C-alpha cells in the first residue's frame, strides 16, 4: 500500500543470491480495486464502527470493466450466499500513518496493540467487513450492514462460509501455560510483585484502563476504530492470547497455520505440540482424555515477569461463534446511548422522506426504503456513540453532524443519550470534509 501511495509499483526484491524475486513472492502486491463502493455514508463521521451496528446501512458495488470484460461472470454463483466478506482500502485515512499501539474508543483512552483492534490505521490500510448480500444484479452487488464510506476502493469479495469462517470449537482456558518452562502454572499470584494480578491490568496497555468485571450477553462488540497512540511507552504490558490446542491438527490446517513456520517451528507447533499435551496429562494436571483441548497462553511482555491468570475472566466466550475475545471488547465502558428525536427532527424526517416540501419534487432517499428505516439507521449510528474518545471527553458541549443517505443530521450528546435536533437534505448544509469542522459550540 505504501508503494501505491508513493506511486511506486511493487519492486522485485533481491535475494541473497542476487536474483530478483517476483512481487507476489515477497508479498508486494500491486492492488487494483475491483470497484468503488457507493455507500449511504458520505464521510467517516457518523459511519458505524462495525457493520453489525446498523443493519439498514446500504451500499452498491459495481465490478469495474477493466477488471473483467464481463463483470457479471465474476459474480456468478455469489447470489447463493447470504453474506460476503469485503476487503477494502481505508482510502480516507489521510496520510499513511500507523503506530504499534492504538486507542480504540471502547478502551476510553487506554492503549492496545494495533493488531488486536479493527483500527483503520494499520501498516497496510486494509479493512475487512462482513456484509449482508442483498442481491446480485448484472455486474453489481447490493449490500447492507456496512461500515464503509462512499468511494471506498474495494479489493476483493469472498463468500462468507460459516464452516470455514467461524470457529467451531469453544476455546476453554484450562490453566496458565508458562512459555519459559513449558509447564502449566497454578492460577495464584504474580511472581513479579506477589500481588494477585487483576484482569484489567492484564488486559490493557498502561494502568489507566477500564475495569471489566462481568460477563454480559450483550450483542457482540468490536475493538473498533483505534486511533493511533500519541506516545509509545517503552514497556509493553502483558497481553495474553488464549488459544487452544484442539483435538488434532486439522483445525490448524483449516486455519492455514500448519504451513507457516517461525524459527523452524510451525505456528501450529508453537500452539502446543501433541507431545506436550501428553506431558501435561501425565503430570495429572489435566485428567481429561487426550482428545480434549489443552490450553496455551501466549505471552507477550517486555518485562521479565511471569503473569498468571487473573481471578476474573479476561476473555469471554462468545457462545454464538464459539470463539473468545478479550473482556474489553464486550464490556468496555462505552455504553450504548438512548436516542431521541425532537418533534422538529421528526417533522424534518417526514418531509425528507416525501422529497422535501410538498410539491418541491425533490428526490428522497437513495438507500433507505422508508422514513422508518432512516430513523432506525440514525438511531443505530447514534446509540453506538460515533464520537471519538477525544470528542467524548473534551467536546461534550458541541453539536455533532453527520450525513447518512440524503439526510444531514444535527444532534447533541448528553449524559447517556443523543438527541437529534434537525434532519435536512444533505445537499443543503455546508459539506463537511474535516470531521473536526463538524464540531460547533452549543
Ligand atoms: C473501525 S473501521 C472497521 C472497518 C472494518 N469492519 C474492519 O474491521 O476492518 C470502520 C470505520 O472506518 C472508517 N472508514 C470507513 N470507510 C473508510 C475509508 N474508505 N477510509 C477511511 N476510513 C474509513 C469509518 O470511520 C468507520 O467508522
XYZ file of C-alpha atoms and ligand atoms in Angstrom:
469
model
C 0.000 0.000 0.000
C 2.897 2.289 0.721
C 4.129 1.647 -2.802
C 0.769 2.726 -4.112
C 0.759 5.944 -2.076
C 4.163 6.888 -3.316
C 3.317 5.944 -6.858
C 5.907 3.171 -6.876
C 4.763 -0.210 -8.065
C 5.902 -3.367 -6.370
C 9.554 -3.895 -6.986
C 11.345 -7.174 -7.386
C 13.282 -7.867 -4.205
C 16.860 -9.058 -4.403
C 17.517 -12.405 -2.749
C 20.900 -13.283 -1.150
C 21.952 -14.906 -4.398
C 21.322 -11.647 -6.205
C 18.390 -12.727 -8.298
C 15.176 -10.779 -8.175
C 12.115 -12.332 -6.586
C 8.797 -11.583 -8.212
C 6.478 -9.262 -6.325
C 4.000 -11.929 -5.226
C 6.800 -13.979 -3.682
C 7.741 -11.083 -1.459
C 4.180 -10.103 -0.655
C 4.448 -6.853 -2.567
C 1.144 -6.805 -4.254
C 0.110 -4.008 -6.555
C -3.590 -3.896 -5.921
C -6.228 -2.697 -8.287
C -9.688 -2.011 -6.909
C -12.317 -4.283 -8.364
C -14.733 -1.419 -7.812
C -15.540 1.631 -5.739
C -18.294 1.374 -3.205
C -21.397 3.522 -3.449
C -22.396 3.879 0.175
C -25.066 5.644 2.176
C -22.291 7.164 4.295
C -20.523 10.031 2.643
C -17.922 10.754 5.330
C -16.151 8.946 8.149
C -18.056 10.997 10.675
C -21.100 9.024 11.730
C -20.182 5.909 9.773
C -20.703 2.884 12.031
C -17.551 1.444 13.506
C -18.581 -2.054 12.557
C -21.058 -3.466 10.068
C -23.203 -5.085 12.751
C -24.126 -1.696 14.217
C -26.535 -0.568 11.534
C -28.326 -3.204 9.501
C -30.029 -0.632 7.280
C -26.769 0.848 6.073
C -26.684 0.075 2.385
C -24.200 0.106 -0.439
C -23.689 -0.999 -4.010
C -20.525 -2.285 -5.603
C -20.137 -2.424 -9.367
C -17.286 -4.554 -10.653
C -15.154 -2.482 -12.974
C -14.950 -3.434 -16.586
C -11.212 -3.071 -16.659
C -11.012 -5.921 -14.144
C -13.315 -8.226 -16.059
C -14.728 -7.596 -19.515
C -17.917 -9.202 -18.346
C -18.175 -8.296 -14.662
C -21.341 -10.364 -14.277
C -19.324 -13.520 -14.964
C -17.206 -12.901 -11.897
C -20.313 -12.737 -9.710
C -21.849 -15.928 -10.997
C -22.982 -18.103 -8.077
C -22.432 -15.421 -5.476
C -26.185 -14.869 -5.134
C -26.359 -18.205 -3.331
C -24.580 -16.749 -0.350
C -26.248 -14.594 2.258
C -23.121 -12.783 3.425
C -19.850 -11.722 1.883
C -16.501 -10.522 3.160
C -15.454 -7.241 1.644
C -11.781 -6.353 1.627
C -11.170 -2.697 1.073
C -8.742 0.184 1.410
C -9.179 2.835 4.095
C -8.600 5.436 1.424
C -9.649 8.368 3.622
C -7.079 7.752 6.321
C -5.267 10.852 5.196
C -1.546 10.302 5.081
C -0.492 6.760 5.758
C 0.381 6.655 9.412
C 0.234 3.879 11.910
C 1.530 3.073 15.345
C 2.113 -0.178 17.180
C -0.408 0.750 19.848
C -3.748 2.418 19.349
C -6.590 3.709 21.468
C -9.845 2.084 20.444
C -12.926 4.037 21.544
C -14.123 1.156 23.669
C -10.976 1.422 25.763
C -11.722 5.045 26.529
C -8.175 6.262 26.051
C -6.314 3.095 27.061
C -3.971 1.538 24.553
C -3.673 -1.836 22.992
C -1.708 -3.345 20.114
C -2.958 -2.337 16.689
C -3.361 -5.949 15.630
C -5.757 -6.605 18.494
C -8.083 -3.947 17.112
C -10.018 -3.077 13.981
C -8.339 0.291 13.741
C -8.225 1.766 10.233
C -4.709 2.982 10.983
C -2.588 -0.066 10.270
C 0.567 -0.800 8.258
C -1.485 -1.830 5.252
C -4.650 0.223 5.366
C -6.881 -2.730 4.605
C -10.355 -3.131 6.037
C -12.456 -6.238 6.318
C -16.215 -6.126 6.564
C -18.777 -8.868 6.706
C -21.799 -7.556 4.852
C -25.207 -8.950 4.041
C -25.593 -9.670 0.361
C -28.973 -8.294 -0.608
C -28.814 -9.090 -4.293
C -26.592 -9.588 -7.292
C -27.646 -7.753 -10.400
C -25.550 -7.990 -13.519
C -22.074 -6.842 -12.597
C -23.146 -5.255 -9.305
C -23.783 -6.436 -5.791
C -26.059 -4.750 -3.290
C -25.076 -4.888 0.341
C -26.450 -3.938 3.710
C -24.951 -3.687 7.175
C -21.819 -1.917 6.027
C -19.329 0.397 7.723
C -17.566 1.858 4.693
C -17.844 5.279 3.210
C -18.800 6.277 -0.285
C -15.955 5.890 -2.781
C -14.138 3.198 -0.798
C -11.880 1.186 -3.116
C -12.792 -2.480 -2.816
C -10.053 -5.035 -3.344
C -11.928 -8.284 -3.122
C -15.174 -10.061 -2.332
C -15.262 -13.503 -0.728
C -18.289 -15.530 0.249
C -18.849 -15.979 3.954
C -18.900 -19.686 4.758
C -19.642 -20.352 8.390
C -17.914 -23.729 8.344
C -14.658 -22.055 7.390
C -15.038 -18.609 8.846
C -16.434 -19.284 12.289
C -14.514 -21.315 14.849
C -16.375 -24.475 15.692
C -14.611 -25.363 18.873
C -15.267 -23.458 22.038
C -11.917 -22.486 23.437
C -11.697 -23.041 27.118
C -8.942 -21.936 29.431
C -7.587 -24.880 31.364
C -4.789 -23.138 33.153
C -1.831 -20.935 32.558
C 0.976 -22.054 30.429
C 4.346 -20.584 31.042
C 6.237 -20.425 27.787
C 9.549 -20.119 29.543
C 9.460 -23.582 31.020
C 6.556 -25.117 29.135
C 4.638 -26.054 32.227
C 1.205 -25.326 33.474
C 1.202 -22.979 36.412
C -1.394 -22.784 39.119
C -3.651 -19.711 38.980
C -2.492 -17.895 42.029
C -0.145 -14.969 42.293
C 2.022 -12.902 40.036
C 5.636 -13.664 40.745
C 6.575 -10.175 39.768
C 5.031 -8.393 42.689
C 3.462 -11.045 44.809
C 0.044 -9.499 44.344
C -2.934 -11.016 42.699
C -2.998 -9.903 39.128
C -6.172 -8.128 38.159
C -7.860 -8.893 34.894
C -7.930 -5.314 33.736
C -4.251 -4.775 34.297
C -3.553 -7.941 32.449
C -5.670 -6.865 29.539
C -4.741 -3.322 28.947
C -1.719 -1.445 27.969
C -0.987 1.014 30.681
C -2.633 1.227 34.039
C -5.366 3.639 33.049
C -7.678 1.072 31.602
C -11.244 0.315 32.478
C -12.204 -2.385 34.936
C -14.091 -5.108 33.155
C -15.857 -7.116 35.763
C -18.802 -9.002 34.425
C -19.798 -11.152 31.544
C -22.848 -9.993 29.703
C -24.920 -11.439 26.957
C -24.755 -8.192 25.071
C -24.618 -8.117 21.352
C -21.119 -8.784 20.126
C -18.985 -5.669 20.100
C -15.751 -4.972 18.388
C -12.384 -3.486 19.157
C -13.036 -0.909 16.569
C -11.578 2.245 15.204
C -8.490 2.665 17.318
C -6.793 5.976 16.880
C -3.015 5.783 16.743
C -1.461 6.314 20.138
C 0.326 9.518 20.980
C 3.290 8.050 22.814
C 4.755 4.629 22.624
C 5.732 3.519 26.111
C 8.947 1.553 26.424
C 7.414 -1.345 28.283
C 4.534 -3.113 26.750
C 2.254 -4.568 29.315
C 1.210 -8.156 29.313
C -1.005 -9.402 26.586
C -2.150 -12.944 26.711
C -3.817 -14.693 23.924
C -5.858 -17.615 24.940
C -5.702 -20.336 22.368
C -6.296 -23.995 22.493
C -4.532 -26.942 21.137
C -7.659 -28.551 19.901
C -8.414 -32.126 19.183
C -5.913 -32.509 16.427
C -4.041 -30.605 13.827
C -6.868 -30.424 11.377
C -8.046 -27.159 12.788
C -4.631 -25.624 12.460
C -4.587 -26.793 8.884
C -8.059 -25.364 8.325
C -6.858 -22.020 9.535
C -3.779 -22.160 7.333
C -1.469 -22.338 10.309
C 0.204 -25.617 9.603
C 2.367 -24.430 6.783
C 3.632 -21.213 8.337
C 6.769 -21.500 10.304
C 8.670 -19.370 12.719
C 12.208 -20.211 13.660
C 11.890 -23.691 12.312
C 8.582 -24.458 14.006
C 5.166 -24.224 12.509
C 2.732 -21.886 14.214
C 0.610 -24.939 14.927
C 3.531 -26.455 16.795
C 4.016 -23.273 18.743
C 0.425 -23.523 19.857
C 1.342 -26.741 21.558
C 2.554 -29.990 20.135
C 0.621 -33.127 20.962
C 3.602 -34.425 22.917
C 3.290 -31.523 25.275
C -0.323 -32.321 25.895
C 0.717 -35.798 26.849
C 3.233 -34.473 29.333
C 0.564 -32.373 30.937
C -1.766 -35.291 31.122
C 0.923 -37.454 32.619
C 1.513 -34.849 35.250
C -2.095 -35.218 36.222
C -2.800 -31.554 35.701
C -5.496 -32.248 33.210
C -7.313 -35.503 33.645
C -9.349 -35.112 30.519
C -8.989 -37.503 27.618
C -6.302 -36.746 25.149
C -8.797 -35.695 22.539
C -9.835 -32.668 24.550
C -8.169 -29.338 24.356
C -5.234 -28.277 26.361
C -4.591 -24.626 26.625
C -1.694 -22.481 25.821
C -1.362 -18.877 26.695
C 0.981 -16.973 24.515
C 2.614 -14.274 26.477
C 3.986 -11.037 25.238
C 5.768 -8.979 27.799
C 8.858 -6.887 27.688
C 9.069 -7.125 31.459
C 10.697 -10.274 32.640
C 7.903 -11.284 34.912
C 5.631 -14.187 34.920
C 1.958 -13.412 34.649
C -0.818 -15.584 35.785
C -4.468 -15.958 35.012
C -6.488 -13.342 36.847
C -9.242 -14.243 39.223
C -11.841 -12.808 36.894
C -12.026 -13.807 33.257
C -10.110 -11.512 30.967
C -11.601 -13.174 27.942
C -15.165 -14.095 27.329
C -16.624 -16.844 25.273
C -18.860 -15.705 22.510
C -21.237 -18.626 22.593
C -22.710 -17.868 19.221
C -19.437 -18.063 17.384
C -17.532 -20.410 19.693
C -14.680 -18.033 19.993
C -13.154 -15.847 22.628
C -12.425 -12.178 22.811
C -10.838 -10.024 25.485
C -13.345 -8.795 28.026
C -12.886 -5.171 26.994
C -14.362 -5.879 23.603
C -17.691 -6.817 25.161
C -17.634 -4.892 28.358
C -15.812 -1.720 27.520
C -17.090 1.451 29.122
C -18.702 2.984 26.061
C -22.322 2.315 26.932
C -24.953 2.363 24.265
C -26.848 5.613 24.253
C -30.531 6.316 24.309
C -31.512 8.125 21.140
C -34.330 10.606 20.928
C -35.655 12.895 18.242
C -37.057 16.359 18.865
C -40.508 16.970 17.333
C -38.757 19.255 14.866
C -36.417 16.463 13.798
C -39.330 14.037 13.428
C -41.068 16.582 11.200
C -37.870 17.100 9.163
C -37.590 13.378 8.627
C -41.166 13.113 7.439
C -40.603 15.908 4.978
C -37.338 14.491 3.751
C -38.888 11.120 3.090
C -41.534 12.816 0.983
C -38.875 14.592 -1.010
C -38.835 17.932 0.784
C -41.599 20.481 0.979
C -44.874 19.354 -0.556
C -44.673 19.885 -4.279
C -40.942 20.558 -4.197
C -40.384 17.477 -6.349
C -37.072 16.680 -4.711
C -35.569 13.252 -4.517
C -36.000 11.495 -1.204
C -33.756 8.667 -0.002
C -31.367 6.874 -2.255
C -30.607 3.906 0.005
C -33.350 3.820 2.634
C -36.706 2.434 1.693
C -38.734 4.491 4.169
C -38.570 7.181 6.819
C -38.801 4.400 9.402
C -35.674 2.745 8.033
C -33.856 6.060 8.007
C -34.852 6.620 11.614
C -33.648 3.137 12.592
C -30.316 3.772 10.907
C -29.868 7.136 12.643
C -30.768 5.515 15.954
C -28.309 2.687 15.401
C -25.471 5.029 14.493
C -26.042 7.285 17.477
C -26.723 4.629 20.077
C -23.245 3.203 19.410
C -21.831 6.670 20.176
C -19.937 7.559 16.997
C -17.803 10.201 18.718
C -14.076 9.731 19.139
C -12.753 9.381 22.667
C -11.360 12.893 22.361
C -14.740 14.351 21.459
C -16.481 12.389 24.153
C -14.091 13.732 26.731
C -13.360 17.258 25.634
C -16.101 18.405 23.282
C -19.213 17.355 25.130
C -20.910 20.674 24.597
C -20.619 20.616 20.840
C -23.095 19.809 18.135
C -22.346 16.714 16.124
C -23.149 16.445 12.432
C -23.197 13.536 10.104
C -24.724 12.505 6.823
C -26.459 9.278 6.008
C -28.072 8.737 2.640
C -29.669 12.087 1.708
C -30.109 13.159 5.319
C -27.843 15.597 7.093
C -28.267 15.166 10.807
C -27.561 17.619 13.578
C -27.533 16.254 17.097
C -26.011 16.666 20.505
C -24.961 14.312 23.263
C -25.964 14.441 26.890
C -25.351 12.076 29.754
C -26.268 8.661 28.377
C -28.257 9.956 25.415
C -28.057 11.508 21.988
C -30.729 13.861 20.718
C -31.409 14.528 17.073
C -32.198 18.195 16.588
C -32.522 18.645 12.840
C -32.597 16.468 9.736
C -32.102 18.309 6.491
C -31.477 17.289 2.914
C -27.773 16.533 2.607
C -27.416 18.950 -0.301
C -28.444 21.927 1.833
C -25.871 22.247 4.597
C -22.230 23.010 4.058
C -20.373 19.843 3.148
C -18.069 18.902 5.975
C -14.913 17.144 4.969
C -12.786 17.506 8.061
C -14.539 15.821 10.998
C -13.172 18.462 13.354
C -15.060 21.084 11.391
C -18.265 19.349 12.334
C -17.848 20.489 15.905
C -19.691 23.672 16.664
C -20.070 25.060 20.138
C -23.563 24.938 21.503
C -13.217 0.763 12.618
S -13.270 0.593 10.906
C -13.706 -1.085 10.730
C -13.767 -1.471 9.316
C -13.844 -2.967 9.087
N -15.080 -3.530 9.575
C -12.652 -3.659 9.691
O -12.787 -4.220 10.760
O -11.586 -3.610 9.085
C -14.741 1.412 10.450
C -14.530 2.888 10.414
O -13.607 3.176 9.388
C -13.889 4.416 8.822
N -13.914 4.217 7.378
C -14.839 3.583 6.642
N -14.503 3.599 5.359
C -13.332 4.261 5.284
C -12.457 4.605 4.211
N -12.719 4.271 2.958
N -11.330 5.296 4.517
C -11.032 5.628 5.776
N -11.825 5.331 6.828
C -12.955 4.664 6.570
C -15.233 4.885 9.344
O -14.977 5.929 10.266
C -15.763 3.670 10.083
O -16.432 4.059 11.259
